[in-house]
XYZ file of C-alpha atoms in Angstrom:
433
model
C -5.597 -56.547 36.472
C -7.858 -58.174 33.789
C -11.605 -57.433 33.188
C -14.017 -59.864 32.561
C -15.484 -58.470 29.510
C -16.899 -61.576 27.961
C -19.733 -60.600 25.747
C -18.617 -57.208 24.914
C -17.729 -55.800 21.503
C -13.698 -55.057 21.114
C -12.634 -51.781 20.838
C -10.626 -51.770 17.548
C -7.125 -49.778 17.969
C -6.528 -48.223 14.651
C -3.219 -48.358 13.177
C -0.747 -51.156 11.812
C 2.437 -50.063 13.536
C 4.355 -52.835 15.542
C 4.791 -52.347 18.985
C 7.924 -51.023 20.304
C 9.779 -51.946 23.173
C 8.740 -49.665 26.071
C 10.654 -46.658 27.252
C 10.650 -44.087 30.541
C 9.835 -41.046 28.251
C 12.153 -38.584 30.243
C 12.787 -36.073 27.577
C 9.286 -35.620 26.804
C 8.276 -35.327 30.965
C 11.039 -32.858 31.623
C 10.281 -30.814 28.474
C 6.350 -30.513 28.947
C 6.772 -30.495 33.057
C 8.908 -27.367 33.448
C 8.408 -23.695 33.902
C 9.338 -20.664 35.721
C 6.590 -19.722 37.495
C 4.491 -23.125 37.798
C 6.018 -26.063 39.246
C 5.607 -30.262 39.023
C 6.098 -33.370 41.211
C 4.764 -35.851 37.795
C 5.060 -39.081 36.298
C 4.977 -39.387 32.543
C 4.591 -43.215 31.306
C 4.538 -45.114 28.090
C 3.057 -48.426 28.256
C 4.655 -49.411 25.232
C 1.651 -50.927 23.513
C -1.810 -49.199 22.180
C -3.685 -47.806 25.551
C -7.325 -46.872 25.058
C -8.094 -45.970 28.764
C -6.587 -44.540 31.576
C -7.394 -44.499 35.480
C -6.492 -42.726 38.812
C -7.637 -42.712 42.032
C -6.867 -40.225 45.356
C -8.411 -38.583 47.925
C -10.174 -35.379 48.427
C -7.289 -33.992 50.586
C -7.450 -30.294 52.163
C -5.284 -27.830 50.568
C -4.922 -24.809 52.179
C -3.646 -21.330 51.303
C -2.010 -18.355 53.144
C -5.218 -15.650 53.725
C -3.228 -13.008 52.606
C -3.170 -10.684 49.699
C -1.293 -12.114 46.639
C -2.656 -8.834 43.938
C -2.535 -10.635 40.800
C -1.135 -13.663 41.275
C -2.010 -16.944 40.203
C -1.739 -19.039 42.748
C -3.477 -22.275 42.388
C -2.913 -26.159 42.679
C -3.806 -29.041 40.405
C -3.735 -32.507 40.713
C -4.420 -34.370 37.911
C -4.838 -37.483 35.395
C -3.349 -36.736 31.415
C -3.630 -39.349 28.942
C -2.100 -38.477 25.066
C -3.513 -41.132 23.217
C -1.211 -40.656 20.391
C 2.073 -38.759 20.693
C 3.962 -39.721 17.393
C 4.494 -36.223 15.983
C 4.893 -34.290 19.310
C 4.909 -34.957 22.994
C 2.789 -31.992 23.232
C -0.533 -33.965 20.987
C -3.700 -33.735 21.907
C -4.672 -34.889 25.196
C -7.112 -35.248 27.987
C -6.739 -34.315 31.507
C -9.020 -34.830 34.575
C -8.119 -33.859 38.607
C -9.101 -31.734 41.232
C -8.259 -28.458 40.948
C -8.046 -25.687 43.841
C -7.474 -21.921 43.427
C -6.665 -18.329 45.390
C -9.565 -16.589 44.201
C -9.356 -13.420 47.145
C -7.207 -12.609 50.422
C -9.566 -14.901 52.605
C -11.441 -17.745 49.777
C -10.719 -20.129 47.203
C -12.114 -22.203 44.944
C -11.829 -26.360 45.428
C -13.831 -29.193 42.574
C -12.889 -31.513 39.818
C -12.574 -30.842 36.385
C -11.479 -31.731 32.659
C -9.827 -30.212 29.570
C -8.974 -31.343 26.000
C -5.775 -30.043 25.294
C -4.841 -29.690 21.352
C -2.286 -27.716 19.393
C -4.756 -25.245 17.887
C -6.839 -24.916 21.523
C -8.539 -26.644 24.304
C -11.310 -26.289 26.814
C -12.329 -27.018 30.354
C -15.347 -28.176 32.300
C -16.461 -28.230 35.940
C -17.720 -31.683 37.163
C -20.808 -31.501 39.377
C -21.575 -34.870 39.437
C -20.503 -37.000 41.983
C -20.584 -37.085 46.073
C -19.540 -33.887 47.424
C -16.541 -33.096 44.524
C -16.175 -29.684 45.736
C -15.582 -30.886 49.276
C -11.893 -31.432 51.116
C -13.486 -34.643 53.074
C -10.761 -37.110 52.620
C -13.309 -39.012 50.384
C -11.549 -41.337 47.361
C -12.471 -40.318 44.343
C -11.820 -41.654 40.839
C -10.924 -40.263 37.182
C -10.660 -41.965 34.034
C -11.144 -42.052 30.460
C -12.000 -44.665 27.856
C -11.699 -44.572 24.448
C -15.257 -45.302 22.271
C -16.562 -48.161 20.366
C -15.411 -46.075 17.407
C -13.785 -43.659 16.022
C -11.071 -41.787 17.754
C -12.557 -40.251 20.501
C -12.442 -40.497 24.515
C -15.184 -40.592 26.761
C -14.418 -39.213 30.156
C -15.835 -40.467 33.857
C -15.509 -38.999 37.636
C -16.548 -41.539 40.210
C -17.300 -43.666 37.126
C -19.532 -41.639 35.458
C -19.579 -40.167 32.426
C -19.382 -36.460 32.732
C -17.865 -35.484 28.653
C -16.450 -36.664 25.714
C -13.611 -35.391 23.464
C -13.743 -34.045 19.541
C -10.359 -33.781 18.697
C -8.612 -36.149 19.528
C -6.027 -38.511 17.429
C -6.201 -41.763 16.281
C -4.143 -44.879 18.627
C -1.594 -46.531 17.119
C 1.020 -49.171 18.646
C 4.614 -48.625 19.686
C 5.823 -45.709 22.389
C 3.022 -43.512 20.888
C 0.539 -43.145 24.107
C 1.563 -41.391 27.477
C -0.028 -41.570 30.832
C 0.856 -38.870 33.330
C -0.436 -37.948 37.016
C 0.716 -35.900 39.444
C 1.008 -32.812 41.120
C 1.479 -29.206 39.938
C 1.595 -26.103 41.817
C 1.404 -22.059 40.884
C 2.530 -19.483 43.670
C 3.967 -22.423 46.231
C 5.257 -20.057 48.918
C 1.033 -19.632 49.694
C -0.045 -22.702 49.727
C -0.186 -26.008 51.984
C -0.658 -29.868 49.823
C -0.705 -32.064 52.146
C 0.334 -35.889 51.155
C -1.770 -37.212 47.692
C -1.681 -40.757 46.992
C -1.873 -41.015 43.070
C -3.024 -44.553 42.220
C -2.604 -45.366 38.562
C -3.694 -48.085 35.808
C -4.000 -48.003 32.106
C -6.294 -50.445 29.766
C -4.428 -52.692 26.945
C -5.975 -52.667 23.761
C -7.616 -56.164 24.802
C -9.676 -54.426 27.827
C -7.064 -55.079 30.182
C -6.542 -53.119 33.122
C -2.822 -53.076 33.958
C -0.187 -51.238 35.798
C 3.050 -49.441 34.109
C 6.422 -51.295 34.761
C 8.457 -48.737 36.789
C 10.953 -49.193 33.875
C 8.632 -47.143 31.956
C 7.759 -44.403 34.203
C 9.879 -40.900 33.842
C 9.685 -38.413 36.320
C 9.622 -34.560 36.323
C 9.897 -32.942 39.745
C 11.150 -28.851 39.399
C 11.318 -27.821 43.179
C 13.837 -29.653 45.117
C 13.559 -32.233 47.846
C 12.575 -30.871 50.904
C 14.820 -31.661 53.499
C 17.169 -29.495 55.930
C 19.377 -27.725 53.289
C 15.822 -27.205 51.197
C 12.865 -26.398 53.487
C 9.391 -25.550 52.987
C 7.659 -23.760 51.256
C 9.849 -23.852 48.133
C 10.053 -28.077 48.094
C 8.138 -31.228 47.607
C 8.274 -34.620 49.004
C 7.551 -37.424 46.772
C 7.727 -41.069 46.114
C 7.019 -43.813 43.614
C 6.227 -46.994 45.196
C 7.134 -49.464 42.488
C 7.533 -53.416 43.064
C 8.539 -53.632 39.430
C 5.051 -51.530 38.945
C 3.510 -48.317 39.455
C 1.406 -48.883 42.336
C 1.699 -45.154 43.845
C 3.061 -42.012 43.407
C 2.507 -40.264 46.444
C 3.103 -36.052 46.514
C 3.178 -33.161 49.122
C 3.869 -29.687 48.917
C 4.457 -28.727 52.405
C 4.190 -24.435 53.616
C 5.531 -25.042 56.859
C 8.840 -27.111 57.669
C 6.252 -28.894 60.435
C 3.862 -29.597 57.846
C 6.134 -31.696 55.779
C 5.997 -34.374 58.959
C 2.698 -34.058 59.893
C 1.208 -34.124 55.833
C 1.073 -38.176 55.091
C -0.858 -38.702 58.356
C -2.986 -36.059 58.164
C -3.959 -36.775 54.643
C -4.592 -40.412 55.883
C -6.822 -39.569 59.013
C -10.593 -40.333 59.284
C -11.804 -39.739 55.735
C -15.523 -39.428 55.092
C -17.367 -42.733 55.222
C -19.482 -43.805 51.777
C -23.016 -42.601 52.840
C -25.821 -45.095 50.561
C -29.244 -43.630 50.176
C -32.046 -45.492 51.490
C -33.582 -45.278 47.636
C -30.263 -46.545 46.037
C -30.968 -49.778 43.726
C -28.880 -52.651 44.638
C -27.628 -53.608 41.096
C -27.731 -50.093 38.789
C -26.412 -50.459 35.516
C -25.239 -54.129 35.696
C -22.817 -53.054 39.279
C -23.339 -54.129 42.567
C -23.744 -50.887 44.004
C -23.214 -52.081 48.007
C -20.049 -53.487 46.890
C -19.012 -50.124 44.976
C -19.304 -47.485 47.607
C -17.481 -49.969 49.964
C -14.348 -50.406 47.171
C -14.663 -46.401 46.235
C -13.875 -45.651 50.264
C -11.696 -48.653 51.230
C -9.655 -49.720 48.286
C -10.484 -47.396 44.560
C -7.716 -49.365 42.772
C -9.025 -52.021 43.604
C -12.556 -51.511 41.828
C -12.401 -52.079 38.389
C -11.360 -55.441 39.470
C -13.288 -56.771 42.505
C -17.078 -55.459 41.955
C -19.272 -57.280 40.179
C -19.962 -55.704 36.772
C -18.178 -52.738 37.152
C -15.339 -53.359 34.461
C -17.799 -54.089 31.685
C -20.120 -50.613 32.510
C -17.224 -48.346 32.401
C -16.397 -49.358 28.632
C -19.893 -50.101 27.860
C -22.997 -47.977 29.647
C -20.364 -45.116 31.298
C -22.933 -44.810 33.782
C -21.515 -47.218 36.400
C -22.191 -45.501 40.063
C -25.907 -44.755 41.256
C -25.103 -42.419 44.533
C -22.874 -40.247 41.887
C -25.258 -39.183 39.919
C -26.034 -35.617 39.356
C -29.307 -34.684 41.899
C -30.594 -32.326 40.051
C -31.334 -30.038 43.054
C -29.793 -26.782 43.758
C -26.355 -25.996 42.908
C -23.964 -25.438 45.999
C -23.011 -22.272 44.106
C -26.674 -21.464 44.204
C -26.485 -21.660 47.681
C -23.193 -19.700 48.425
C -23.198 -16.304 50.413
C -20.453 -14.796 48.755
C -21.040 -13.073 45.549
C -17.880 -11.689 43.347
C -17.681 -8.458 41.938
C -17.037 -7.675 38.024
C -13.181 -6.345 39.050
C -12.817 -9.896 40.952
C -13.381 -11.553 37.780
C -11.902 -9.721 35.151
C -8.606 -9.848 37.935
C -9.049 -13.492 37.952
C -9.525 -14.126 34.001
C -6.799 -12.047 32.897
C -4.330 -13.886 35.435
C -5.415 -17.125 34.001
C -5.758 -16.552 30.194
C -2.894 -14.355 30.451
C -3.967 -11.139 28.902
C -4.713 -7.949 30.037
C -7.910 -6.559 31.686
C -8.463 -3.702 29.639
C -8.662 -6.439 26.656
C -11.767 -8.551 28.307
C -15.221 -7.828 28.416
C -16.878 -9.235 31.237
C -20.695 -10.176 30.765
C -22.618 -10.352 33.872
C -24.758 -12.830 35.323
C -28.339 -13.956 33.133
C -31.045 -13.767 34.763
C -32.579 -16.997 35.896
C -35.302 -16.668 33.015
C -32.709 -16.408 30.826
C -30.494 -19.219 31.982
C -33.277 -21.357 31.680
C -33.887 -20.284 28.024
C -30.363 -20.169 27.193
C -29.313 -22.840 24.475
C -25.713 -24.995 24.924
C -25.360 -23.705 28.400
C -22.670 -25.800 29.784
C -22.829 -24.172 33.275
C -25.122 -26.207 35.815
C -29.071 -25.855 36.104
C -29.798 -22.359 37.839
C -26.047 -21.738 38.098
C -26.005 -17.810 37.504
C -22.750 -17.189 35.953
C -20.118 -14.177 35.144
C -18.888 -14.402 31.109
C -15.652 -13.713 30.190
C -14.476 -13.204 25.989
C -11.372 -12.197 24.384
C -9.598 -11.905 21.418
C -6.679 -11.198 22.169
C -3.958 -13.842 22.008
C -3.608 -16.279 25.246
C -2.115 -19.774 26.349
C -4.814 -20.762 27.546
C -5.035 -22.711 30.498
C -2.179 -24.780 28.890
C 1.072 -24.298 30.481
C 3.404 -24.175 27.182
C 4.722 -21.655 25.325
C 2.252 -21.839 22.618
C -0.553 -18.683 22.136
C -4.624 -19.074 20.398
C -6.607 -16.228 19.504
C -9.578 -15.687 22.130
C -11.107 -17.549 24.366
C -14.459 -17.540 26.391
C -14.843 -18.072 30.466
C -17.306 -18.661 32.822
C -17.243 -18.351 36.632
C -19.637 -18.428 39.073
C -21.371 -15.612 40.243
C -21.625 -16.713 44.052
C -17.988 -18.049 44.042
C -15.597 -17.175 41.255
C -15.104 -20.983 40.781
C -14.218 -21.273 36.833
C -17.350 -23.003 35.627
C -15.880 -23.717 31.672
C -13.942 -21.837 29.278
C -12.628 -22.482 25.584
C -9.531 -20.981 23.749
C -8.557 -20.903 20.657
C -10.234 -23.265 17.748
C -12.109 -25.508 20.338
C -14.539 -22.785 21.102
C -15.886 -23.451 17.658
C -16.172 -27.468 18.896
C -19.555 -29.061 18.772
């Protein structure tokens, strides 16, 4: 699907090399997709040609989780966007990934929001998004995730609900032939605990000419480590899936049922009454060049769709990044803020060394600033007023990556109200500007 981008400046794709002819890159989806402990229903994809955005669109579906005591372990799901803008040493280059992310946190709560990572070979970092309508709730609402690369240079700007929310500092230069990868999908730690019911993945990628465009299915790979479910493999240990193609990648659509009833009842469920676009009175009609009427009506009807069908849209998201008016942060009180249940220092330092991978007695946990001092506080990435627990180590860790590679330290913060990871570095990123 084209965008009318008449009038605005070319993004210039660096690099000479001649395209290649496209390829499903299975070695490089079954080789970064698999792992004892965590598990994947994805779809790597290589255009085949320089790609300097990438898009996704699902729904806010509601996962659940078992309300029992798990001790230790991680159990947590993650649905998400990936786009390696340049994979020509390594499948496992520098990359950005954006999705919804939901996680055990005690025997009876959990934590539910969007969020995004660079991923590089010497370390990464995370970030919560708090923009956008109701991210942290399981409303059936569409929501979408993208990133664009910038005017220039070699760096990615990233949007939720079409707004920028970060941008990338280390990432590598595009360059033509089977050198970019766009994955999305599901993946899923501790499945015998937790419920997913059916997500619709919608996915595009833009052409070096601004061109929005779906992958031929010939070029789509897939990487999906629990088996089928069906009556020789039933719930919880399985995952239904399907790639509607038509020659393209329209959808990719992904369940991880608990119960063997679930595993019927998922697709419908996901697909039942979601939440209705809500416009403020005090919305303008036309915000950044976008007919905003005409956006919240595409965001809850037909995402996909979007980039294509409302007026001005396609030219804000590679221009202003500022693209949706009823998304933008409030500026109130943080629903953390508001939250009744506090976590304790154990909680936390249970939580972090789970997730980083290293052991408790090697954290110090920091607690919450005052809100004086948040205020004061310079760099704070955490939200206005968000109080917030801090987590450092030096001790080696993978990160939140799930490869076999280690960095020295990172740096975590969750919130004090919820234990919902707020952002965390590892490795050399934590010294990233």
């Amino acid at each position: 699907m084209a965008s009318a981008c008449a009038g605005v400046t070319a993004l210039t794709v660096l690099g000479t090399a001649p395209s290649a002819s496209a390829a499903a890159p299975k070695e490089a989806c079954t080789g970064l997709y698999n792992a004892r402990i965590t598990f994947w229903a994805m779809t790597c994809s290589q255009p085949g040609e320089p790609m300097i955005g990438g898009f996704a669109t699902w729904r806010n579906i509601p996962i659940t989780f078992d309300q029992v005591d798990t001790g230790s372990a991680t159990v947590q799901v993650a649905n998400y966007l990936r786009v390696s803008p340049n994979t020509s040493s390594s499948p496992l280059a520098p990359n950005i990934e954006i999705g919804l992310y939901a996680e055990k946190t005690g025997k009876t709560t959990h934590t539910y929001g969007p969020r995004w990572s660079e991923l590089t070979t010497s370390g990464g970092r995370t970030t919560a998004i708090k923009a956008g309508v109701n991210p942290t709730k399981p409303d059936k609402r569409n929501h979408t995730y993208m990133t664009v690369r910038q005017d220039s240079g070699n760096q990615w700007d990233v949007l939720y609900d079409f707004n920028k929310v970060g941008s990338t500092t280390k990432q590598l230069k595009v360059i033509g032939g089977n050198t970019n990868r766009i994955d999305v999908g599901l993946e899923v730690t501790g499945p015998k605990y937790i419920n997913v019911p059916s997500i619709a993945n919608r996915m595009q990628f833009m052409t070096g000419n601004k061109a929005w465009q779906q992958v031929a299915t010939g070029n789509v790979a897939k990487s999906v480590t629990l088996p089928v479910c069906s009556t020789t493999h039933k719930p919880p240990s399985c995952f239904t899936t399907k790639l509607t193609d038509n020659s393209k990648f329209t959808q990719w659509t992904v369940s991880k049922p608990r119960r063997q009833a679930a595993a019927v009842a998922s697709p419908a469920s996901a697909l039942a009454a979601p939440a209705r676009a809500q416009g403020a009175p005090d919305q303008p009609v036309t915000f950044n060049g976008v007919d905003q009427q005409a956006l919240q009506a595409c965001l809850e009807n037909d995402p996909d769709s979007c980039l294509a069908t409302v007026p001005g849209l396609s030219e804000c998201v590679v221009t202003v990044r500022v693209c949706n008016a009823a998304a933008l942060p409030s500026g109130g009180a943080s629903e953390d803020a508001a939250a009744d249940a506090d976590v304790s220092a154990s909680d936390i330092r249970a939580q972090a060394a789970a997730a980083f991978d290293v052991p408790g007695d090697a954290l110090a946990v920091e607690p919450p600033a005052s809100p004086a001092a948040l205020k004061t506080r310079s760099n704070a990435a955490v939200g206005s007023g968000d109080a917030a627990w801090t987590v450092t180590s030096t001790s080696s860790t993978p990160g939140l990556q799930r490869t076999d590679r280690r960095f020295d330290g990172f740096t975590a913060r969750y919130s004090a109200h919820t234990g919902a990871l707020q952002e965390a570095c590892w490795g050399d990123l934590c010294d990233a500007s």
